[in-house]
Amino acid sequence: MPAAGRGERLGPGAPKALRELGGVPLLVHAVRALARSRAVGLVVVAAPADGVAEVVGLLDSHGLDGKDVRVVAGGATRQESVRLGLAAIPADVEIVLVHDAARPLVPVEVVDAVAAAVRAGAEAVVPAVPLADTVKRVEPNRGGPEPVLDTPDRATLRAVQTPQGFRRETLAEVHEKALTEEAAGGLPPVTDDAGLVERFGGRVVVVPGHEEAFKVTRPLDLVLAEAVLARRRASDGY
Ligand code: C5P
């Protein structure tokens, strides 16, 4: 679980994973959401490098369903945080899910479905949902008018969520290759792990995601997350 981002788009304050939702840090919600799945035996958290002790303390003080949780120092990019987390996973683990700490409310059905698809033979699996908005590709021009290049057919587009599931070998291999390429002045970091598998010619499949697996990025997302959490607590003792 990469959890080392600063969360600058959320406004000033603590690192994003430590912001609270219903009185509990986002990170704790996200770890619990994964731990709820019977497919998950161990959760490795990549914490902000200067916040490892704080994260260990937080996780100790919240009940986590008896699952094994380890904390490592994350890196300067999401990709580096994932690579560092992966290095802390025991050698006999064959299936790895990568989940953003910023998606605290992912339903357990999504976690189970991703793990099941990898177990069934896929090397890389991403949960995704159709888009509500039409999407345009533009020539970026911050703040100014941006010329539109084209409009992809919305029916073929999906918004991708996490957890993304991988054969461990596949994920480790593409992260190693990416590191070598970057050192050689190659390509920029990707924004999701499946993107690395695609970059190196692997096959990625999509399974249905869930609207409540949204990423808490901007202040409005926190308002929405509070509402979803309040509804769950009122209706099913979440
Ligand atoms: O920035 P973004 O919202 O794409 O971040 C997605 C996830 O990656 C978050 O859970 C964030 O904490 C994590 N991340 C990280 N290390 C970084 C940057 C982001 O673990 N250096």
Tab-separated table of C-alpha atoms and ligand atoms in Angstrom:
chain	number	residue	atom	x	y	z
A	1	MET	CA	0.000	0.000	0.000
A	2	PRO	CA	1.710	3.165	-1.174
A	3	ALA	CA	0.877	5.752	1.491
A	4	ALA	CA	3.811	8.150	1.223
A	5	GLY	CA	2.145	10.960	-0.761
A	6	ARG	CA	1.914	14.487	0.616
A	7	GLY	CA	-1.646	15.007	-0.631
A	8	GLU	CA	-1.039	18.583	-1.711
A	9	ARG	CA	-4.251	18.731	-3.793
A	10	LEU	CA	-6.197	18.136	-0.566
A	11	GLY	CA	-4.944	21.439	0.863
A	12	PRO	CA	-2.447	22.189	3.651
A	13	GLY	CA	-2.126	19.793	6.594
A	14	ALA	CA	-0.837	16.338	7.527
A	15	PRO	CA	0.290	13.836	4.839
A	16	LYS	CA	-2.851	12.577	3.086
A	17	ALA	CA	-2.795	9.055	4.528
A	18	LEU	CA	-2.915	10.521	8.036
A	19	ARG	CA	-5.910	12.819	7.423
A	20	GLU	CA	-8.985	11.665	9.264
A	21	LEU	CA	-12.254	10.305	7.953
A	22	GLY	CA	-14.903	9.734	10.628
A	23	GLY	CA	-12.199	10.175	13.284
A	24	VAL	CA	-9.935	7.465	11.807
A	25	PRO	CA	-6.913	8.096	9.515
A	26	LEU	CA	-7.449	7.338	5.796
A	27	LEU	CA	-4.596	4.854	5.961
A	28	VAL	CA	-6.260	2.835	8.731
A	29	HIS	CA	-9.505	2.681	6.732
A	30	ALA	CA	-7.574	1.507	3.675
A	31	VAL	CA	-5.637	-1.185	5.581
A	32	ARG	CA	-8.880	-2.413	7.185
A	33	ALA	CA	-10.589	-2.472	3.784
A	34	LEU	CA	-7.900	-4.840	2.466
A	35	ALA	CA	-7.665	-6.871	5.673
A	36	ARG	CA	-11.403	-7.615	5.398
A	37	SER	CA	-10.655	-9.844	2.404
A	38	ARG	CA	-9.853	-13.497	3.131
A	39	ALA	CA	-7.491	-13.329	0.154
A	40	VAL	CA	-5.192	-10.929	2.055
A	41	GLY	CA	-2.670	-12.383	4.532
A	42	LEU	CA	-0.196	-9.527	4.906
A	43	VAL	CA	-0.376	-5.765	4.353
A	44	VAL	CA	2.859	-3.844	3.695
A	45	VAL	CA	2.479	-0.068	4.037
A	46	ALA	CA	4.976	2.345	2.418
A	47	ALA	CA	4.792	5.319	4.801
A	48	PRO	CA	6.249	8.822	4.395
A	49	ALA	CA	9.992	8.390	5.061
A	50	ASP	CA	9.811	10.773	8.051
A	51	GLY	CA	6.601	9.199	9.365
A	52	VAL	CA	7.376	5.501	9.751
A	53	ALA	CA	7.281	5.494	13.566
A	54	GLU	CA	4.065	7.525	13.575
A	55	VAL	CA	2.390	5.108	11.139
A	56	VAL	CA	3.512	2.073	13.151
A	57	GLY	CA	2.003	3.695	16.258
A	58	LEU	CA	-1.272	4.469	14.474
A	59	LEU	CA	-1.676	0.962	13.124
A	60	ASP	CA	-0.882	-0.495	16.554
A	61	SER	CA	-3.555	1.615	18.184
A	62	HIS	CA	-6.326	0.548	15.769
A	63	GLY	CA	-7.634	-3.034	15.600
A	64	LEU	CA	-6.692	-4.688	12.308
A	65	ASP	CA	-8.462	-8.066	12.295
A	66	GLY	CA	-5.348	-9.968	13.346
A	67	LYS	CA	-3.693	-9.513	9.950
A	68	ASP	CA	0.063	-9.145	9.691
A	69	VAL	CA	0.908	-5.483	8.908
A	70	ARG	CA	4.420	-4.187	8.177
A	71	VAL	CA	5.580	-0.632	7.579
A	72	VAL	CA	8.492	0.456	5.373
A	73	ALA	CA	9.730	3.907	4.342
A	74	GLY	CA	8.206	5.005	1.003
A	75	GLY	CA	9.953	6.925	-1.771
A	76	ALA	CA	9.818	10.177	-3.717
A	77	THR	CA	7.310	8.852	-6.275
A	78	ARG	CA	4.400	6.428	-6.034
A	79	GLN	CA	6.350	4.029	-8.225
A	80	GLU	CA	9.319	4.073	-5.856
A	81	SER	CA	7.037	3.557	-2.848
A	82	VAL	CA	5.529	0.481	-4.507
A	83	ARG	CA	8.982	-0.880	-5.348
A	84	LEU	CA	10.158	-0.443	-1.755
A	85	GLY	CA	7.000	-2.103	-0.420
A	86	LEU	CA	7.382	-5.006	-2.805
A	87	ALA	CA	10.928	-5.624	-1.594
A	88	ALA	CA	9.542	-6.181	1.931
A	89	ILE	CA	7.167	-8.987	0.893
A	90	PRO	CA	8.339	-12.535	1.779
A	91	ALA	CA	9.717	-14.530	-1.162
A	92	ASP	CA	6.998	-17.195	-1.037
A	93	VAL	CA	4.145	-14.737	-1.719
A	94	GLU	CA	2.976	-15.234	-5.320
A	95	ILE	CA	0.114	-12.756	-5.667
A	96	VAL	CA	0.385	-9.063	-4.783
A	97	LEU	CA	-2.326	-6.403	-4.692
A	98	VAL	CA	-1.273	-2.753	-4.839
A	99	HIS	CA	-3.778	-0.453	-3.169
A	100	ASP	CA	-3.695	3.342	-2.763
A	101	ALA	CA	-4.029	4.449	0.849
A	102	ALA	CA	-6.071	7.268	-0.696
A	103	ARG	CA	-8.929	4.821	-1.515
A	104	PRO	CA	-10.167	4.163	2.047
A	105	LEU	CA	-13.641	2.838	1.209
A	106	VAL	CA	-12.982	0.166	-1.425
A	107	PRO	CA	-15.623	-2.555	-0.881
A	108	VAL	CA	-14.305	-6.029	-0.023
A	109	GLU	CA	-16.049	-7.446	-3.124
A	110	VAL	CA	-13.633	-5.476	-5.325
A	111	VAL	CA	-10.584	-6.748	-3.396
A	112	ASP	CA	-11.879	-10.322	-3.656
A	113	ALA	CA	-12.650	-10.010	-7.382
A	114	VAL	CA	-9.167	-8.703	-8.211
A	115	ALA	CA	-7.438	-11.429	-6.192
A	116	ALA	CA	-9.674	-14.109	-7.749
A	117	ALA	CA	-8.878	-12.961	-11.288
A	118	VAL	CA	-5.119	-13.223	-10.621
A	119	ARG	CA	-5.617	-16.635	-9.026
A	120	ALA	CA	-7.542	-17.682	-12.131
A	121	GLY	CA	-4.499	-16.951	-14.296
A	122	ALA	CA	-4.337	-13.249	-15.218
A	123	GLU	CA	-0.894	-11.638	-14.770
A	124	ALA	CA	-2.292	-8.144	-14.143
A	125	VAL	CA	-5.823	-7.110	-13.127
A	126	VAL	CA	-7.306	-3.651	-12.606
A	127	PRO	CA	-10.744	-2.709	-11.283
A	128	ALA	CA	-12.362	0.061	-13.283
A	129	VAL	CA	-15.635	1.914	-13.843
A	130	PRO	CA	-17.174	3.591	-16.914
A	131	LEU	CA	-16.802	7.378	-17.138
A	132	ALA	CA	-19.614	9.827	-16.479
A	133	ASP	CA	-17.848	12.715	-18.220
A	134	THR	CA	-16.781	12.972	-21.830
A	135	VAL	CA	-12.977	13.167	-22.028
A	136	LYS	CA	-10.910	15.344	-24.378
A	137	ARG	CA	-7.214	15.199	-25.088
A	138	VAL	CA	-5.679	18.664	-25.099
A	139	GLU	CA	-2.395	20.436	-25.560
A	140	PRO	CA	-1.742	21.430	-21.923
A	141	ASN	CA	-1.482	25.195	-21.355
A	142	ARG	CA	-1.827	25.831	-17.626
A	143	GLY	CA	-4.464	28.409	-16.881
A	144	GLY	CA	-4.829	29.462	-20.525
A	145	PRO	CA	-7.095	28.151	-23.285
A	146	GLU	CA	-6.044	24.620	-24.271
A	147	PRO	CA	-6.470	23.475	-27.879
A	148	VAL	CA	-8.455	20.214	-28.124
A	149	LEU	CA	-6.689	17.422	-30.012
A	150	ASP	CA	-9.460	14.828	-30.065
A	151	THR	CA	-12.321	13.172	-28.173
A	152	PRO	CA	-11.896	9.433	-27.497
A	153	ASP	CA	-15.066	7.344	-27.731
A	154	ARG	CA	-16.337	7.330	-24.140
A	155	ALA	CA	-17.721	3.786	-24.476
A	156	THR	CA	-14.152	2.470	-24.752
A	157	LEU	CA	-12.806	4.373	-21.713
A	158	ARG	CA	-12.602	3.231	-18.073
A	159	ALA	CA	-11.505	5.058	-14.934
A	160	VAL	CA	-9.065	2.781	-13.183
A	161	GLN	CA	-9.013	2.152	-9.440
A	162	THR	CA	-7.106	0.024	-6.964
A	163	PRO	CA	-6.362	-2.570	-5.654
A	164	GLN	CA	-4.591	-3.679	-8.808
A	165	GLY	CA	-3.572	-7.339	-8.702
A	166	PHE	CA	-0.453	-8.998	-10.127
A	167	ARG	CA	1.541	-12.155	-10.266
A	168	ARG	CA	4.349	-11.094	-7.960
A	169	GLU	CA	7.003	-12.065	-10.497
A	170	THR	CA	5.425	-9.857	-13.175
A	171	LEU	CA	5.178	-6.838	-10.886
A	172	ALA	CA	8.741	-7.177	-9.581
A	173	GLU	CA	10.083	-7.582	-13.109
A	174	VAL	CA	8.393	-4.472	-14.552
A	175	HIS	CA	9.464	-2.352	-11.568
A	176	GLU	CA	13.075	-3.488	-12.066
A	177	LYS	CA	12.912	-2.698	-15.788
A	178	ALA	CA	11.427	0.733	-15.082
A	179	LEU	CA	14.225	1.487	-12.639
A	180	THR	CA	16.861	0.566	-15.208
A	181	GLU	CA	15.158	2.695	-17.865
A	182	GLU	CA	14.854	5.698	-15.586
A	183	ALA	CA	18.505	5.450	-14.589
A	184	ALA	CA	19.310	5.551	-18.313
A	185	GLY	CA	17.307	8.801	-18.581
A	186	GLY	CA	14.323	6.973	-20.039
A	187	LEU	CA	10.601	7.241	-19.506
A	188	PRO	CA	8.827	9.145	-16.688
A	189	PRO	CA	7.167	7.255	-13.785
A	190	VAL	CA	3.693	5.884	-14.494
A	191	THR	CA	0.614	6.749	-12.416
A	192	ASP	CA	-0.454	3.133	-11.894
A	193	ASP	CA	1.277	-0.237	-11.734
A	194	ALA	CA	-0.696	-1.815	-14.548
A	195	GLY	CA	0.718	0.987	-16.720
A	196	LEU	CA	4.182	-0.491	-16.193
A	197	VAL	CA	2.995	-3.947	-17.230
A	198	GLU	CA	1.518	-2.409	-20.409
A	199	ARG	CA	4.718	-0.484	-21.092
A	200	PHE	CA	6.717	-3.695	-21.178
A	201	GLY	CA	4.257	-5.626	-23.315
A	202	GLY	CA	2.313	-7.520	-20.626
A	203	ARG	CA	-1.407	-8.240	-20.703
A	204	VAL	CA	-3.701	-6.339	-18.344
A	205	VAL	CA	-7.384	-7.123	-17.861
A	206	VAL	CA	-10.152	-5.042	-16.292
A	207	VAL	CA	-12.744	-6.301	-13.784
A	208	PRO	CA	-15.669	-4.228	-12.484
A	209	GLY	CA	-14.657	-1.632	-9.901
A	210	HIS	CA	-17.028	0.239	-7.589
A	211	GLU	CA	-18.044	3.885	-7.279
A	212	GLU	CA	-17.146	3.798	-3.563
A	213	ALA	CA	-13.541	2.860	-4.396
A	214	PHE	CA	-12.929	6.496	-5.444
A	215	LYS	CA	-9.643	8.199	-4.600
A	216	VAL	CA	-9.665	10.948	-1.982
A	217	THR	CA	-7.720	13.653	-3.800
A	218	ARG	CA	-9.494	17.000	-3.421
A	219	PRO	CA	-11.400	18.537	-0.484
A	220	LEU	CA	-14.784	17.590	-2.018
A	221	ASP	CA	-13.742	13.914	-2.050
A	222	LEU	CA	-13.408	14.045	1.743
A	223	VAL	CA	-16.967	15.369	2.045
A	224	LEU	CA	-18.221	12.507	-0.137
A	225	ALA	CA	-16.174	9.945	1.794
A	226	GLU	CA	-17.601	11.220	5.114
A	227	ALA	CA	-21.130	10.786	3.710
A	228	VAL	CA	-20.460	7.234	2.471
A	229	LEU	CA	-18.902	6.299	5.809
A	230	ALA	CA	-21.799	7.808	7.805
A	231	ARG	CA	-24.297	5.838	5.692
A	232	ARG	CA	-22.375	2.592	6.191
A	233	ARG	CA	-22.098	3.150	9.928
A	234	ALA	CA	-25.839	3.880	10.186
A	235	SER	CA	-27.030	1.040	7.988
A	236	ASP	CA	-24.705	-1.900	8.512
A	237	GLY	CA	-22.649	-1.245	11.645
A	238	TYR	CA	-19.503	-0.690	9.520
B	1	C5P	O1	-0.723	11.233	-5.913
B	1	C5P	P1	-1.690	10.135	-6.061
B	1	C5P	O2	-3.042	10.494	-5.548
B	1	C5P	O3	-1.722	9.486	-7.413
B	1	C5P	O4	-1.170	9.008	-5.062
B	1	C5P	C1	-1.709	7.713	-5.053
B	1	C5P	C2	-1.145	6.933	-3.884
B	1	C5P	O5	0.266	6.857	-3.973
B	1	C5P	C3	-1.469	7.551	-2.526
B	1	C5P	O6	-1.937	6.521	-1.659
B	1	C5P	C4	-0.152	8.151	-2.085
B	1	C5P	O7	0.044	8.146	-0.677
B	1	C5P	C5	0.851	7.216	-2.741
B	1	C5P	N1	2.194	7.848	-2.952
B	1	C5P	C6	3.315	7.256	-2.365
B	1	C5P	N2	4.560	7.829	-2.520
B	1	C5P	C7	4.684	8.994	-3.194
B	1	C5P	C8	3.560	9.621	-3.805
B	1	C5P	C9	2.301	9.008	-3.669
B	1	C5P	O8	3.210	6.223	-1.717
B	1	C5P	N3	5.894	9.536	-3.284
